[in-house]
Amino acid sequence: MKRVLAIETSCDDTSVAVVNSDFRVEALSSLSQDLEHLPYGGIVPEIACRNHTMHLLSLLDSILKKSDLKWDDIDGLAVTNRPGLIGSILVGLVTAKMLALTLKKPFVGVNHIEGHILAPFLVDADYQPPFNLKYPFMALAISGGHSHIFWAERECHYRLLGRTLDDAAGEAFDKFGKLVGLGFPGGVRVDQEAKKGDPKKYSFPIALHEEGNLDLSFSGVKSAALRMVSKMTEEELLRERPHLCASFQEAIVEALIMKLDRAAKKVKAREIVITGGVSANSRLRDRAAQWATSRGLRLAIPPVRFCTDNAAMIALAGLIRMNRKEFHDQTLGPSAEAWPTDFLMS
Ligand code: KG4
Ligand code: ZN
């Protein structure tokens, strides 16, 4: 298959992309809905799907025009059909199915997290994988909806080594950002604020640190933050905010690095991928690079445009699946959860 067009609407970003058989992103266009959700301090599913409905078709039209491609140039369609917000997924899924039907093109429904795992393989004018990344590799996929550690054994075979038992890392950042008055989405604002603070000033718990445990948990760090902040006056909070942000961020980053280190030793990983919206975090990027160097591991973190939700990673996952002759038919439905067959359990 030479060229795949993909639609990603599993959460609050509307995104469409075209990726070719060299994994090159020929077109990518995304619309963020941050401003629409800002007044509510979090993603409102009804607003998310309404916005996808309003913008998806014009986005599709515009990337074809911008990239000088015609529908005839597209060999197959990929769409995120799991996991995510059902109403949001439905908008992309029905659109992709309708396109497949009318254009008589094959299509495949993709697991959004598989897209994140594969993102470092994408290529564009400013990025290519930093080394000859190949299987097996270990992938930490961390975003607003998921925090998973995978052992990507071979193409399309992902063994789940650990996952969060409660909040996702991005969700923890967002809730903390809201708590300290930084608004939504909190992750990037906490990252900025933390640059002015002392990461050692406050101590936050690191959960599940007992030996051998590869799962993550961020509810304890969130409750600890709530307890600390509720004792502060508004003035105190404003003064302490950079230190609170730096300390909170440090606790999350250290928890992630501790579990990565443990998992890497367990599976004897040599190559590591960190991906998903939270991998945009500047402290995590620095700390992960330092960790990888100290352990002699090769680390790939895709650029932010491929880390946050985007359709290019879905196009790539779809291309790989369709090249393996995996297709779906018009009975394909949306799923809020991953399918039991998506990941191997350790
Ligand atoms: O992958 P993504 O765009 O969407 C989901 O699949 O959820 O990830 C969004 C998440 C949000 O929780 C956001 O706060 C977090 O990624 N995020 C960050 C940073 N930039 C985005 N978290 C920490 N530091 C950042 N710089
Ligand atoms: Zn995501």
mmCIF file of C-alpha atoms and ligand atoms in Angstrom:
data_model
loop_
_atom_site.group_PDB
_atom_site.id
_atom_site.type_symbol
_atom_site.label_atom_id
_atom_site.label_comp_id
_atom_site.label_asym_id
_atom_site.label_seq_id
_atom_site.Cartn_x
_atom_site.Cartn_y
_atom_site.Cartn_z
ATOM 1 C CA MET A 1 0.000 0.000 0.000
ATOM 2 C CA LYS A 2 1.541 3.297 -1.115
ATOM 3 C CA ARG A 3 -0.440 5.913 0.778
ATOM 4 C CA VAL A 4 -2.852 5.879 3.733
ATOM 5 C CA LEU A 5 -5.129 8.651 4.911
ATOM 6 C CA ALA A 6 -6.062 8.589 8.600
ATOM 7 C CA ILE A 7 -8.570 10.214 10.891
ATOM 8 C CA GLU A 8 -8.005 10.624 14.630
ATOM 9 C CA THR A 9 -10.869 11.882 16.816
ATOM 10 C CA SER A 10 -10.606 9.680 19.907
ATOM 11 C CA CYS A 11 -10.425 12.520 22.407
ATOM 12 C CA ASP A 12 -10.429 16.290 21.940
ATOM 13 C CA ASP A 13 -8.063 16.793 18.981
ATOM 14 C CA THR A 14 -9.423 16.570 15.448
ATOM 15 C CA SER A 15 -6.609 15.348 13.227
ATOM 16 C CA VAL A 16 -6.161 14.051 9.677
ATOM 17 C CA ALA A 17 -2.976 12.920 7.935
ATOM 18 C CA VAL A 18 -1.523 11.170 4.923
ATOM 19 C CA VAL A 19 1.493 8.882 5.375
ATOM 20 C CA ASN A 20 3.264 7.000 2.572
ATOM 21 C CA SER A 21 5.014 3.635 2.434
ATOM 22 C CA ASP A 22 8.333 5.215 3.504
ATOM 23 C CA PHE A 23 6.552 6.291 6.712
ATOM 24 C CA ARG A 24 6.861 9.869 5.476
ATOM 25 C CA VAL A 25 4.165 12.276 6.642
ATOM 26 C CA GLU A 26 2.933 13.898 3.432
ATOM 27 C CA ALA A 27 0.219 15.888 5.186
ATOM 28 C CA LEU A 28 -0.858 16.447 8.763
ATOM 29 C CA SER A 29 -3.410 18.867 10.067
ATOM 30 C CA SER A 30 -4.842 19.012 13.575
ATOM 31 C CA LEU A 31 -7.279 21.244 15.415
ATOM 32 C CA SER A 32 -6.971 21.631 19.168
ATOM 33 C CA GLN A 33 -10.106 22.250 21.236
ATOM 34 C CA ASP A 34 -8.297 23.532 24.328
ATOM 35 C CA LEU A 35 -10.107 26.878 24.244
ATOM 36 C CA GLU A 36 -13.528 25.213 24.094
ATOM 37 C CA HIS A 37 -12.812 23.049 27.142
ATOM 38 C CA LEU A 38 -10.881 25.681 29.120
ATOM 39 C CA PRO A 39 -13.935 27.150 30.933
ATOM 40 C CA TYR A 40 -14.792 23.681 32.307
ATOM 41 C CA GLY A 41 -11.277 22.856 33.522
ATOM 42 C CA GLY A 42 -11.269 19.539 31.640
ATOM 43 C CA ILE A 43 -12.499 17.763 28.528
ATOM 44 C CA VAL A 44 -16.296 17.724 28.181
ATOM 45 C CA PRO A 45 -17.132 14.707 25.957
ATOM 46 C CA GLU A 46 -20.274 16.325 24.429
ATOM 47 C CA ILE A 47 -18.311 19.410 23.421
ATOM 48 C CA ALA A 48 -15.481 17.277 22.036
ATOM 49 C CA CYS A 49 -17.696 15.274 19.671
ATOM 50 C CA ARG A 50 -19.705 18.315 18.613
ATOM 51 C CA ASN A 51 -16.481 20.058 17.599
ATOM 52 C CA HIS A 52 -15.225 17.040 15.659
ATOM 53 C CA THR A 53 -18.511 17.054 13.741
ATOM 54 C CA MET A 54 -18.093 20.714 12.899
ATOM 55 C CA HIS A 55 -14.483 20.581 11.703
ATOM 56 C CA LEU A 56 -13.550 17.135 10.421
ATOM 57 C CA LEU A 57 -14.749 17.390 6.832
ATOM 58 C CA SER A 58 -13.225 20.796 6.195
ATOM 59 C CA LEU A 59 -9.941 19.571 7.673
ATOM 60 C CA LEU A 60 -9.978 16.597 5.270
ATOM 61 C CA ASP A 61 -10.702 18.856 2.349
ATOM 62 C CA SER A 62 -7.916 21.245 3.300
ATOM 63 C CA ILE A 63 -5.128 18.646 3.656
ATOM 64 C CA LEU A 64 -5.849 17.171 0.259
ATOM 65 C CA LYS A 65 -5.727 20.620 -1.286
ATOM 66 C CA LYS A 66 -2.595 21.637 0.625
ATOM 67 C CA SER A 67 -0.700 18.473 -0.252
ATOM 68 C CA ASP A 68 -1.856 18.445 -3.846
ATOM 69 C CA LEU A 69 -3.320 14.966 -3.456
ATOM 70 C CA LYS A 70 -6.551 13.585 -4.837
ATOM 71 C CA TRP A 71 -8.737 10.851 -3.395
ATOM 72 C CA ASP A 72 -7.426 8.612 -6.187
ATOM 73 C CA ASP A 73 -3.929 8.902 -4.697
ATOM 74 C CA ILE A 74 -5.114 7.348 -1.424
ATOM 75 C CA ASP A 75 -4.889 3.531 -1.249
ATOM 76 C CA GLY A 76 -6.486 2.932 2.131
ATOM 77 C CA LEU A 77 -8.072 4.591 5.144
ATOM 78 C CA ALA A 78 -7.214 4.216 8.814
ATOM 79 C CA VAL A 79 -9.225 5.473 11.751
ATOM 80 C CA THR A 80 -8.932 5.328 15.523
ATOM 81 C CA ASN A 81 -11.824 3.177 16.720
ATOM 82 C CA ARG A 82 -10.496 2.390 20.230
ATOM 83 C CA PRO A 83 -9.859 3.301 23.026
ATOM 84 C CA GLY A 84 -11.316 6.725 23.735
ATOM 85 C CA LEU A 85 -14.494 8.741 24.160
ATOM 86 C CA ILE A 86 -17.255 6.913 22.290
ATOM 87 C CA GLY A 87 -18.978 10.038 20.951
ATOM 88 C CA SER A 88 -15.680 11.437 19.682
ATOM 89 C CA ILE A 89 -14.593 8.168 18.078
ATOM 90 C CA LEU A 90 -17.975 7.831 16.361
ATOM 91 C CA VAL A 91 -17.473 11.023 14.367
ATOM 92 C CA GLY A 92 -14.167 9.844 12.882
ATOM 93 C CA LEU A 93 -15.260 6.245 12.482
ATOM 94 C CA VAL A 94 -18.481 6.946 10.598
ATOM 95 C CA THR A 95 -16.651 9.416 8.368
ATOM 96 C CA ALA A 96 -13.912 6.876 7.547
ATOM 97 C CA LYS A 97 -16.451 4.141 6.869
ATOM 98 C CA MET A 98 -18.452 6.400 4.608
ATOM 99 C CA LEU A 99 -15.295 7.377 2.689
ATOM 100 C CA ALA A 100 -14.269 3.724 2.352
ATOM 101 C CA LEU A 101 -17.716 2.810 1.075
ATOM 102 C CA THR A 102 -18.091 5.581 -1.466
ATOM 103 C CA LEU A 103 -14.463 5.566 -2.669
ATOM 104 C CA LYS A 104 -14.309 1.735 -2.619
ATOM 105 C CA LYS A 105 -11.076 1.783 -0.596
ATOM 106 C CA PRO A 106 -9.985 -0.686 2.098
ATOM 107 C CA PHE A 107 -9.965 0.552 5.667
ATOM 108 C CA VAL A 108 -8.835 -0.501 9.120
ATOM 109 C CA GLY A 109 -9.718 0.543 12.673
ATOM 110 C CA VAL A 110 -6.621 1.258 14.760
ATOM 111 C CA ASN A 111 -5.894 1.169 18.488
ATOM 112 C CA HIS A 112 -4.890 4.718 19.440
ATOM 113 C CA ILE A 113 -2.148 3.505 21.792
ATOM 114 C CA GLU A 114 -0.545 1.458 19.015
ATOM 115 C CA GLY A 115 -0.340 4.743 17.124
ATOM 116 C CA HIS A 116 1.562 6.334 20.023
ATOM 117 C CA ILE A 117 3.971 3.356 20.190
ATOM 118 C CA LEU A 118 4.772 3.670 16.469
ATOM 119 C CA ALA A 119 5.088 7.483 16.365
ATOM 120 C CA PRO A 120 8.933 7.506 16.576
ATOM 121 C CA PHE A 121 9.103 5.730 13.186
ATOM 122 C CA LEU A 122 7.438 8.655 11.389
ATOM 123 C CA VAL A 123 9.526 10.839 9.104
ATOM 124 C CA ASP A 124 9.040 14.427 7.933
ATOM 125 C CA ALA A 125 11.188 17.328 6.734
ATOM 126 C CA ASP A 126 12.466 18.034 10.274
ATOM 127 C CA TYR A 127 12.480 14.603 11.896
ATOM 128 C CA GLN A 128 13.583 11.065 11.327
ATOM 129 C CA PRO A 129 14.170 8.319 13.900
ATOM 130 C CA PRO A 130 17.413 9.235 15.752
ATOM 131 C CA PHE A 131 18.879 5.773 15.098
ATOM 132 C CA ASN A 132 17.905 2.645 13.229
ATOM 133 C CA LEU A 133 15.076 1.857 15.645
ATOM 134 C CA LYS A 134 13.958 -1.745 15.331
ATOM 135 C CA TYR A 135 12.165 -4.488 17.243
ATOM 136 C CA PRO A 136 12.325 -5.413 20.021
ATOM 137 C CA PHE A 137 12.086 -2.096 21.855
ATOM 138 C CA MET A 138 10.442 -0.843 25.006
ATOM 139 C CA ALA A 139 7.824 1.900 24.818
ATOM 140 C CA LEU A 140 6.465 4.170 27.503
ATOM 141 C CA ALA A 141 3.192 5.642 26.217
ATOM 142 C CA ILE A 142 2.086 8.448 28.498
ATOM 143 C CA SER A 143 -0.705 10.906 27.866
ATOM 144 C CA GLY A 144 -3.905 12.336 29.295
ATOM 145 C CA GLY A 145 -5.699 9.027 28.942
ATOM 146 C CA HIS A 146 -3.027 6.360 29.313
ATOM 147 C CA SER A 147 0.252 5.445 30.985
ATOM 148 C CA HIS A 148 1.538 2.111 29.748
ATOM 149 C CA ILE A 149 4.913 0.398 29.494
ATOM 150 C CA PHE A 150 5.151 -2.038 26.564
ATOM 151 C CA TRP A 151 7.693 -4.463 25.268
ATOM 152 C CA ALA A 152 7.272 -4.262 21.508
ATOM 153 C CA GLU A 153 8.555 -7.753 20.739
ATOM 154 C CA ARG A 154 8.003 -7.628 16.989
ATOM 155 C CA GLU A 155 5.704 -5.897 14.537
ATOM 156 C CA CYS A 156 2.164 -5.712 15.991
ATOM 157 C CA HIS A 157 3.121 -7.712 19.097
ATOM 158 C CA TYR A 158 3.108 -5.512 22.171
ATOM 159 C CA ARG A 159 3.469 -7.062 25.591
ATOM 160 C CA LEU A 160 2.008 -4.927 28.374
ATOM 161 C CA LEU A 161 4.591 -4.785 31.163
ATOM 162 C CA GLY A 162 2.924 -2.210 33.396
ATOM 163 C CA ARG A 163 0.213 0.406 33.453
ATOM 164 C CA THR A 164 -1.323 2.971 35.739
ATOM 165 C CA LEU A 165 -3.777 1.559 38.224
ATOM 166 C CA ASP A 166 -5.640 4.858 38.535
ATOM 167 C CA ASP A 167 -4.955 8.235 36.866
ATOM 168 C CA ALA A 168 -2.859 8.620 33.721
ATOM 169 C CA ALA A 169 0.272 10.765 34.116
ATOM 170 C CA GLY A 170 -1.206 13.568 31.980
ATOM 171 C CA GLU A 171 -4.432 13.464 33.944
ATOM 172 C CA ALA A 172 -2.399 13.906 37.146
ATOM 173 C CA PHE A 173 -0.602 16.916 35.604
ATOM 174 C CA ASP A 174 -3.909 18.399 34.458
ATOM 175 C CA LYS A 175 -5.653 17.940 37.830
ATOM 176 C CA PHE A 176 -2.645 19.376 39.641
ATOM 177 C CA GLY A 177 -2.523 22.346 37.253
ATOM 178 C CA LYS A 178 -6.163 23.064 37.991
ATOM 179 C CA LEU A 179 -5.579 22.692 41.748
ATOM 180 C CA VAL A 180 -2.805 25.294 41.787
ATOM 181 C CA GLY A 181 -4.777 27.675 39.571
ATOM 182 C CA LEU A 182 -2.916 27.210 36.278
ATOM 183 C CA GLY A 183 -6.026 26.312 34.255
ATOM 184 C CA PHE A 184 -6.430 23.655 31.551
ATOM 185 C CA PRO A 185 -4.574 21.804 30.129
ATOM 186 C CA GLY A 186 -2.258 21.798 33.120
ATOM 187 C CA GLY A 187 0.665 19.703 31.839
ATOM 188 C CA VAL A 188 2.453 22.268 29.740
ATOM 189 C CA ARG A 189 1.767 25.071 32.255
ATOM 190 C CA VAL A 190 3.112 23.030 35.179
ATOM 191 C CA ASP A 191 6.207 22.321 33.048
ATOM 192 C CA GLN A 192 6.712 26.071 32.476
ATOM 193 C CA GLU A 193 6.054 27.074 36.083
ATOM 194 C CA ALA A 194 8.364 24.316 37.362
ATOM 195 C CA LYS A 195 11.329 25.906 35.573
ATOM 196 C CA LYS A 196 11.262 28.690 38.189
ATOM 197 C CA GLY A 197 10.974 26.363 41.180
ATOM 198 C CA ASP A 198 12.999 24.130 43.480
ATOM 199 C CA PRO A 199 12.153 20.458 42.884
ATOM 200 C CA LYS A 200 13.418 19.503 46.351
ATOM 201 C CA LYS A 201 11.283 21.935 48.337
ATOM 202 C CA TYR A 202 8.279 19.626 48.744
ATOM 203 C CA SER A 203 8.263 15.905 49.026
ATOM 204 C CA PHE A 204 5.606 13.869 47.213
ATOM 205 C CA PRO A 205 5.128 10.113 47.588
ATOM 206 C CA ILE A 206 6.237 7.738 44.835
ATOM 207 C CA ALA A 207 3.710 4.910 44.687
ATOM 208 C CA LEU A 208 4.198 1.172 44.154
ATOM 209 C CA HIS A 209 7.946 1.288 44.635
ATOM 210 C CA GLU A 210 8.126 -2.226 46.068
ATOM 211 C CA GLU A 211 10.485 -4.499 44.210
ATOM 212 C CA GLY A 212 9.354 -5.991 40.914
ATOM 213 C CA ASN A 213 6.260 -3.837 40.502
ATOM 214 C CA LEU A 214 6.048 -2.282 37.023
ATOM 215 C CA ASP A 215 2.640 -0.625 37.455
ATOM 216 C CA LEU A 216 2.162 3.063 38.082
ATOM 217 C CA SER A 217 -0.192 5.022 40.313
ATOM 218 C CA PHE A 218 -0.691 8.760 40.500
ATOM 219 C CA SER A 219 -3.634 9.060 42.875
ATOM 220 C CA GLY A 220 -1.389 9.269 45.972
ATOM 221 C CA VAL A 221 0.666 12.137 44.614
ATOM 222 C CA LYS A 222 -2.560 13.906 43.657
ATOM 223 C CA SER A 223 -4.061 13.518 47.157
ATOM 224 C CA ALA A 224 -0.787 14.675 48.740
ATOM 225 C CA ALA A 225 -0.916 17.801 46.578
ATOM 226 C CA LEU A 226 -4.520 18.435 47.568
ATOM 227 C CA ARG A 227 -3.631 18.172 51.258
ATOM 228 C CA MET A 228 -0.675 20.551 50.881
ATOM 229 C CA VAL A 229 -2.517 23.153 48.855
ATOM 230 C CA SER A 230 -5.645 23.142 51.012
ATOM 231 C CA LYS A 231 -3.536 24.321 53.972
ATOM 232 C CA MET A 232 -2.141 27.302 52.056
ATOM 233 C CA THR A 233 -3.530 30.814 51.802
ATOM 234 C CA GLU A 234 -3.967 32.196 48.302
ATOM 235 C CA GLU A 235 -0.911 34.394 48.753
ATOM 236 C CA GLU A 236 1.191 31.488 49.941
ATOM 237 C CA LEU A 237 0.047 29.346 47.027
ATOM 238 C CA LEU A 238 1.054 32.014 44.522
ATOM 239 C CA ARG A 239 4.477 32.339 46.118
ATOM 240 C CA GLU A 240 5.016 28.600 46.448
ATOM 241 C CA ARG A 241 3.520 27.580 43.116
ATOM 242 C CA PRO A 242 6.783 27.250 41.165
ATOM 243 C CA HIS A 243 8.240 25.061 43.942
ATOM 244 C CA LEU A 244 5.063 22.983 44.175
ATOM 245 C CA CYS A 245 5.087 22.485 40.385
ATOM 246 C CA ALA A 246 8.779 21.571 40.298
ATOM 247 C CA SER A 247 8.416 19.115 43.187
ATOM 248 C CA PHE A 248 5.239 17.525 41.803
ATOM 249 C CA GLN A 249 6.771 17.183 38.354
ATOM 250 C CA GLU A 250 9.907 15.650 39.839
ATOM 251 C CA ALA A 251 7.846 13.009 41.668
ATOM 252 C CA ILE A 252 6.024 12.003 38.477
ATOM 253 C CA VAL A 253 9.215 11.958 36.406
ATOM 254 C CA GLU A 254 11.088 9.929 39.031
ATOM 255 C CA ALA A 255 8.236 7.402 39.228
ATOM 256 C CA LEU A 256 8.303 7.000 35.437
ATOM 257 C CA ILE A 257 12.094 6.649 35.285
ATOM 258 C CA MET A 258 12.129 4.162 38.173
ATOM 259 C CA LYS A 259 9.591 1.922 36.408
ATOM 260 C CA LEU A 260 11.310 2.299 33.041
ATOM 261 C CA ASP A 261 14.619 1.299 34.576
ATOM 262 C CA ARG A 262 13.086 -1.722 36.243
ATOM 263 C CA ALA A 263 11.233 -2.787 33.101
ATOM 264 C CA ALA A 264 14.323 -2.304 30.903
ATOM 265 C CA LYS A 265 16.330 -4.583 33.196
ATOM 266 C CA LYS A 266 13.576 -7.192 33.245
ATOM 267 C CA VAL A 267 13.277 -7.538 29.468
ATOM 268 C CA LYS A 268 16.921 -6.599 28.752
ATOM 269 C CA ALA A 269 15.842 -3.733 26.522
ATOM 270 C CA ARG A 270 18.467 -1.869 24.502
ATOM 271 C CA GLU A 271 16.179 0.623 22.759
ATOM 272 C CA ILE A 272 13.584 2.776 24.470
ATOM 273 C CA VAL A 273 10.771 4.904 23.102
ATOM 274 C CA ILE A 274 8.909 7.542 25.116
ATOM 275 C CA THR A 275 5.786 8.872 23.486
ATOM 276 C CA GLY A 276 2.357 10.437 24.156
ATOM 277 C CA GLY A 277 1.510 14.007 25.216
ATOM 278 C CA VAL A 278 3.403 13.880 28.526
ATOM 279 C CA SER A 279 6.643 13.076 26.701
ATOM 280 C CA ALA A 280 6.600 16.763 25.743
ATOM 281 C CA ASN A 281 7.590 17.449 29.363
ATOM 282 C CA SER A 282 10.990 19.126 29.391
ATOM 283 C CA ARG A 283 12.161 17.647 32.702
ATOM 284 C CA LEU A 284 11.155 14.139 31.607
ATOM 285 C CA ARG A 285 13.064 14.575 28.330
ATOM 286 C CA ASP A 286 16.225 15.670 30.157
ATOM 287 C CA ARG A 287 15.991 13.058 32.879
ATOM 288 C CA ALA A 288 15.217 10.244 30.428
ATOM 289 C CA ALA A 289 18.214 11.212 28.260
ATOM 290 C CA GLN A 290 20.459 11.220 31.329
ATOM 291 C CA TRP A 291 19.094 7.830 32.443
ATOM 292 C CA ALA A 292 19.487 6.254 28.999
ATOM 293 C CA THR A 293 23.096 7.463 28.720
ATOM 294 C CA SER A 294 23.963 6.148 32.180
ATOM 295 C CA ARG A 295 22.587 2.715 31.250
ATOM 296 C CA GLY A 296 24.007 2.647 27.708
ATOM 297 C CA LEU A 297 20.522 2.551 26.153
ATOM 298 C CA ARG A 298 19.340 4.204 22.942
ATOM 299 C CA LEU A 299 16.405 6.558 23.461
ATOM 300 C CA ALA A 300 13.899 7.860 20.898
ATOM 301 C CA ILE A 301 11.395 10.554 21.808
ATOM 302 C CA PRO A 302 9.484 11.828 18.780
ATOM 303 C CA PRO A 303 8.964 15.568 18.318
ATOM 304 C CA VAL A 304 5.974 17.041 20.141
ATOM 305 C CA ARG A 305 3.808 17.125 16.960
ATOM 306 C CA PHE A 306 4.037 13.309 16.774
ATOM 307 C CA CYS A 307 3.822 12.799 20.572
ATOM 308 C CA THR A 308 0.528 14.552 21.200
ATOM 309 C CA ASP A 309 -2.585 13.105 19.577
ATOM 310 C CA ASN A 310 -2.209 13.191 15.799
ATOM 311 C CA ALA A 311 -3.488 11.272 12.789
ATOM 312 C CA ALA A 312 -0.008 10.607 11.320
ATOM 313 C CA MET A 313 0.670 7.927 13.934
ATOM 314 C CA ILE A 314 -2.746 6.383 13.151
ATOM 315 C CA ALA A 315 -1.973 6.395 9.423
ATOM 316 C CA LEU A 316 1.311 4.608 10.118
ATOM 317 C CA ALA A 317 -0.329 1.955 12.328
ATOM 318 C CA GLY A 318 -3.045 1.530 9.666
ATOM 319 C CA LEU A 319 -0.465 1.219 6.867
ATOM 320 C CA ILE A 320 1.406 -1.500 8.753
ATOM 321 C CA ARG A 321 -1.816 -3.358 9.563
ATOM 322 C CA MET A 322 -3.171 -3.170 6.013
ATOM 323 C CA ASN A 323 0.186 -4.328 4.600
ATOM 324 C CA ARG A 324 -0.366 -7.407 6.767
ATOM 325 C CA LYS A 325 -3.746 -7.820 5.039
ATOM 326 C CA GLU A 326 -5.680 -6.770 8.118
ATOM 327 C CA PHE A 327 -8.827 -4.884 7.135
ATOM 328 C CA HIS A 328 -12.200 -4.168 8.701
ATOM 329 C CA ASP A 329 -15.656 -4.108 7.180
ATOM 330 C CA GLN A 330 -18.643 -1.835 7.636
ATOM 331 C CA THR A 331 -19.697 -3.620 10.855
ATOM 332 C CA LEU A 332 -16.715 -2.171 12.761
ATOM 333 C CA GLY A 333 -17.847 -0.302 15.882
ATOM 334 C CA PRO A 334 -16.209 2.057 18.395
ATOM 335 C CA SER A 335 -14.865 0.860 21.738
ATOM 336 C CA ALA A 336 -14.083 2.908 24.839
ATOM 337 C CA GLU A 337 -11.496 0.280 25.814
ATOM 338 C CA ALA A 338 -8.712 -1.526 23.954
ATOM 339 C CA TRP A 339 -9.711 -4.949 22.602
ATOM 340 C CA PRO A 340 -8.489 -7.926 24.673
ATOM 341 C CA THR A 341 -6.460 -9.087 21.674
ATOM 342 C CA ASP A 342 -4.614 -5.773 21.222
ATOM 343 C CA PHE A 343 -1.869 -6.387 23.758
ATOM 344 C CA LEU A 344 -0.147 -9.465 25.093
ATOM 345 C CA MET A 345 -0.321 -9.691 28.866
ATOM 346 C CA SER A 346 2.807 -10.602 30.794
HETATM 347 O O1 KG4 B 1 -1.348 12.405 23.856
HETATM 348 P P1 KG4 B 1 -2.170 13.595 24.235
HETATM 349 O O2 KG4 B 1 -2.136 14.793 23.336
HETATM 350 O O3 KG4 B 1 -3.685 13.230 24.376
HETATM 351 C C1 KG4 B 1 -4.176 12.083 25.002
HETATM 352 O O4 KG4 B 1 -4.182 10.990 24.376
HETATM 353 O O5 KG4 B 1 -4.536 12.230 26.184
HETATM 354 O O6 KG4 B 1 -1.735 13.993 25.724
HETATM 355 C C2 KG4 B 1 -2.280 15.096 26.386
HETATM 356 C C3 KG4 B 1 -1.727 15.148 27.792
HETATM 357 C C4 KG4 B 1 -2.436 16.172 28.658
HETATM 358 O O7 KG4 B 1 -2.760 15.580 29.887
HETATM 359 C C5 KG4 B 1 -1.380 17.251 28.805
HETATM 360 O O8 KG4 B 1 -1.483 17.979 29.999
HETATM 361 C C6 KG4 B 1 -0.097 16.455 28.772
HETATM 362 O O9 KG4 B 1 -0.336 15.491 27.744
HETATM 363 N N1 KG4 B 1 1.052 17.302 28.436
HETATM 364 C C7 KG4 B 1 2.078 17.529 29.279
HETATM 365 C C8 KG4 B 1 2.937 18.436 28.622
HETATM 366 N N2 KG4 B 1 2.414 18.734 27.397
HETATM 367 C C9 KG4 B 1 1.247 18.014 27.300
HETATM 368 N N3 KG4 B 1 2.323 17.048 30.508
HETATM 369 C C10 KG4 B 1 3.449 17.455 31.103
HETATM 370 N N4 KG4 B 1 4.323 18.347 30.551
HETATM 371 C C11 KG4 B 1 4.116 18.848 29.324
HETATM 372 N N5 KG4 B 1 4.993 19.706 28.781
HETATM 373 ZN ZN ZN B 2 -3.177 9.830 22.949
#
